[in-house]
Short mmCIF file of C-alpha atoms in Angstrom, two decimals:
data_model
loop_
_atom_site.label_atom_id
_atom_site.label_comp_id
_atom_site.label_asym_id
_atom_site.label_seq_id
_atom_site.Cartn_x
_atom_site.Cartn_y
_atom_site.Cartn_z
CA MET X 771 9.68 51.99 9.17
CA ALA X 772 8.32 50.39 12.34
CA ALA X 773 7.53 47.19 10.42
CA CYS X 774 11.07 47.10 9.08
CA LEU X 775 12.49 47.65 12.57
CA GLY X 776 10.29 44.86 13.96
CA ARG X 777 11.47 42.57 11.21
CA ASP X 778 15.11 43.35 11.99
CA VAL X 779 14.53 42.59 15.68
CA LEU X 780 12.82 39.32 14.81
CA GLU X 781 15.58 38.31 12.38
CA GLY X 782 18.22 39.24 14.96
CA ALA X 783 16.54 37.09 17.61
CA PHE X 784 16.20 34.26 15.10
CA THR X 785 19.87 34.34 14.10
CA ASP X 786 20.98 34.58 17.74
CA HIS X 787 18.87 31.54 18.54
CA LEU X 788 20.15 29.68 15.49
CA ARG X 789 23.79 30.36 16.39
CA GLN X 790 23.22 28.72 19.76
CA LEU X 791 21.54 25.60 18.39
CA GLN X 792 23.62 22.47 18.56
CA PRO X 793 22.47 18.88 18.89
CA SER X 794 23.03 17.25 22.28
CA GLU X 795 25.49 14.39 22.70
CA LYS X 796 22.56 12.10 23.46
CA LEU X 797 20.86 13.06 20.20
CA ILE X 798 24.09 12.52 18.26
CA ALA X 799 24.56 9.09 19.87
CA LEU X 800 20.98 8.11 19.08
CA THR X 801 21.31 9.34 15.50
CA LYS X 802 24.57 7.45 15.10
CA ALA X 803 22.97 4.24 16.34
CA MET X 804 20.06 4.65 13.92
CA PHE X 805 22.33 5.37 10.96
CA LYS X 806 24.66 2.52 11.91
CA SER X 807 21.73 0.12 11.94
CA ALA X 808 20.59 1.33 8.52
CA TRP X 809 24.18 1.15 7.22
CA ASP X 810 24.57 -2.43 8.42
CA GLN X 811 21.26 -3.42 6.81
CA ARG X 812 22.39 -1.94 3.49
CA ILE X 813 25.70 -3.81 3.68
CA GLU X 814 23.84 -7.07 4.40
CA GLN X 815 21.48 -6.45 1.48
CA ALA X 816 24.41 -5.77 -0.84
CA GLN X 817 26.17 -8.95 0.28
CA ALA X 818 22.99 -10.98 -0.18
CA GLY X 819 22.59 -9.50 -3.66
CA THR X 820 26.15 -10.47 -4.55
CA VAL X 821 25.61 -14.02 -3.33
CA SER X 822 22.37 -14.22 -5.33
CA LEU X 823 24.07 -13.01 -8.51
CA LYS X 824 26.92 -15.49 -8.07
CA ARG X 825 24.38 -18.31 -7.67
CA GLU X 826 22.65 -17.14 -10.83
CA VAL X 827 25.94 -17.24 -12.76
CA THR X 828 26.63 -20.76 -11.49
CA LYS X 829 23.11 -21.89 -12.45
CA ILE X 830 23.49 -20.45 -15.96
CA GLU X 831 26.92 -22.06 -16.36
CA LYS X 832 25.46 -25.47 -15.45
CA GLN X 833 22.70 -25.01 -18.01
CA ILE X 834 25.28 -24.04 -20.63
CA GLU X 835 27.41 -27.08 -19.81
CA GLY X 836 24.44 -29.41 -20.32
CA LEU X 837 23.46 -28.12 -23.73
CA PRO X 838 26.36 -29.54 -25.83
CA ASP X 839 25.45 -33.06 -24.68
CA ARG X 840 21.95 -32.50 -26.06
CA PHE X 841 23.42 -31.35 -29.37
CA VAL X 842 25.15 -34.68 -29.72
CA ASP X 843 22.07 -36.68 -28.75
CA THR X 844 19.85 -35.17 -31.42
CA GLY X 845 20.15 -35.26 -35.14
CA LEU X 846 17.23 -33.04 -36.01
CA PRO X 847 18.30 -29.67 -37.48
CA SER X 848 15.31 -27.84 -36.00
CA VAL X 849 16.14 -29.11 -32.50
CA ILE X 850 19.82 -28.20 -32.94
CA THR X 851 18.77 -24.67 -34.00
CA ALA X 852 16.58 -24.38 -30.92
CA TYR X 853 19.48 -25.50 -28.69
CA GLU X 854 21.80 -23.00 -30.37
CA LYS X 855 19.33 -20.19 -29.70
CA ARG X 856 18.98 -21.31 -26.10
CA LEU X 857 22.78 -21.41 -25.73
CA ALA X 858 23.07 -17.88 -27.13
CA THR X 859 20.38 -16.65 -24.73
CA LEU X 860 22.10 -18.27 -21.75
CA GLU X 861 25.45 -16.76 -22.74
CA ARG X 862 23.84 -13.29 -22.88
CA GLU X 863 22.19 -13.83 -19.48
CA LYS X 864 25.51 -14.90 -18.04
CA LEU X 865 27.27 -11.80 -19.40
CA VAL X 866 24.54 -9.50 -18.07
CA THR X 867 24.68 -11.12 -14.64
CA GLN X 868 28.48 -10.93 -14.54
CA GLU X 869 28.29 -7.27 -15.53
CA LYS X 870 25.88 -6.63 -12.65
CA LEU X 871 28.36 -8.33 -10.33
CA GLY X 872 31.15 -6.13 -11.63
CA LYS X 873 29.16 -2.95 -11.12
CA ARG X 874 28.45 -3.59 -7.45
CA ALA X 875 30.29 -0.78 -5.72
CA GLU X 876 31.70 -0.87 -2.25
CA PRO X 877 31.57 2.39 -0.29
CA THR X 878 34.80 4.36 -0.63
CA LEU X 879 34.54 5.67 2.93
CA GLY X 880 33.64 3.74 6.04
CA PHE X 881 30.63 4.41 8.21
CA ASP X 882 32.57 6.37 10.85
CA GLN X 883 34.10 8.70 8.26
CA LEU X 884 30.77 9.37 6.59
CA PHE X 885 28.99 9.86 9.89
CA GLU X 886 31.63 12.36 11.02
CA LEU X 887 31.05 14.33 7.82
CA ALA X 888 27.29 14.27 8.38
CA CYS X 889 27.66 15.33 12.02
CA ALA X 890 29.95 18.19 11.06
CA PHE X 891 27.30 19.25 8.57
CA LEU X 892 24.46 19.11 11.11
CA ALA X 893 26.38 20.19 14.24
CA ASN X 894 26.24 23.85 13.35
CA PRO X 895 22.90 24.82 11.81
CA TRP X 896 24.02 28.45 11.62
CA LYS X 897 26.66 27.58 9.01
CA LEU X 898 23.98 25.92 6.91
CA TRP X 899 21.70 28.94 7.24
CA GLU X 900 24.50 31.38 6.50
CA SER X 901 25.27 29.57 3.22
CA GLY X 902 22.31 31.37 1.68
CA GLN X 903 21.17 28.25 -0.19
CA LEU X 904 17.42 27.99 0.00
CA THR X 905 17.39 24.17 0.18
CA LEU X 906 19.82 24.19 3.11
CA GLN X 907 17.87 26.93 4.85
CA ARG X 908 14.69 24.90 4.52
CA THR X 909 16.53 21.91 5.96
CA VAL X 910 17.63 24.02 8.93
CA LEU X 911 14.05 25.13 9.54
CA LYS X 912 12.82 21.54 9.43
CA LEU X 913 15.57 20.31 11.73
CA ALA X 914 15.49 23.15 14.21
CA PHE X 915 11.79 23.87 14.48
CA ALA X 916 9.42 20.92 14.62
#
C-alpha cells in the first residue's frame, strides 16, 4: 500500500511538472531558424534535381535527333539494327526521366504553416502525454528530460 501511495505521489508530481512544461520563445525561435535552414536546403536540392533531370531530357533528345542521320548514312542492316536498338533505349530513358520530372512534388503547405503545426504539437507536452500513445509518451520523455 505504501509503495502504491509513493507511486501515486511520484506520478502526481510528474504530471504537475509536465503540465507546466512549455518551450521558451527563444527555444522556439532557434528551432524555427534551424528548421527554416533545413527547409531551404531541401527546396534548393529539389530545384537542382529538377534542373538536372531537364538537362538529362535535353541531352537524350539531342542524341535521339542525331540517330536518324546515321540511319541514312549507313547501308549495313546490322548497323541499322544496332541504331534502332539504341533509339529504343534512348526513348525509354527519356520517358523514365520525364516521369521522374512529373513525380516531383511540391509541398502542399508552406514552411510557416507546417512549422505552426509542429509548434502546436510540441508547445504542450502534456497533451502528447495525455494521448496515451506510447510512441508520443516516449517522445515527451526524450524532449522534456535530457
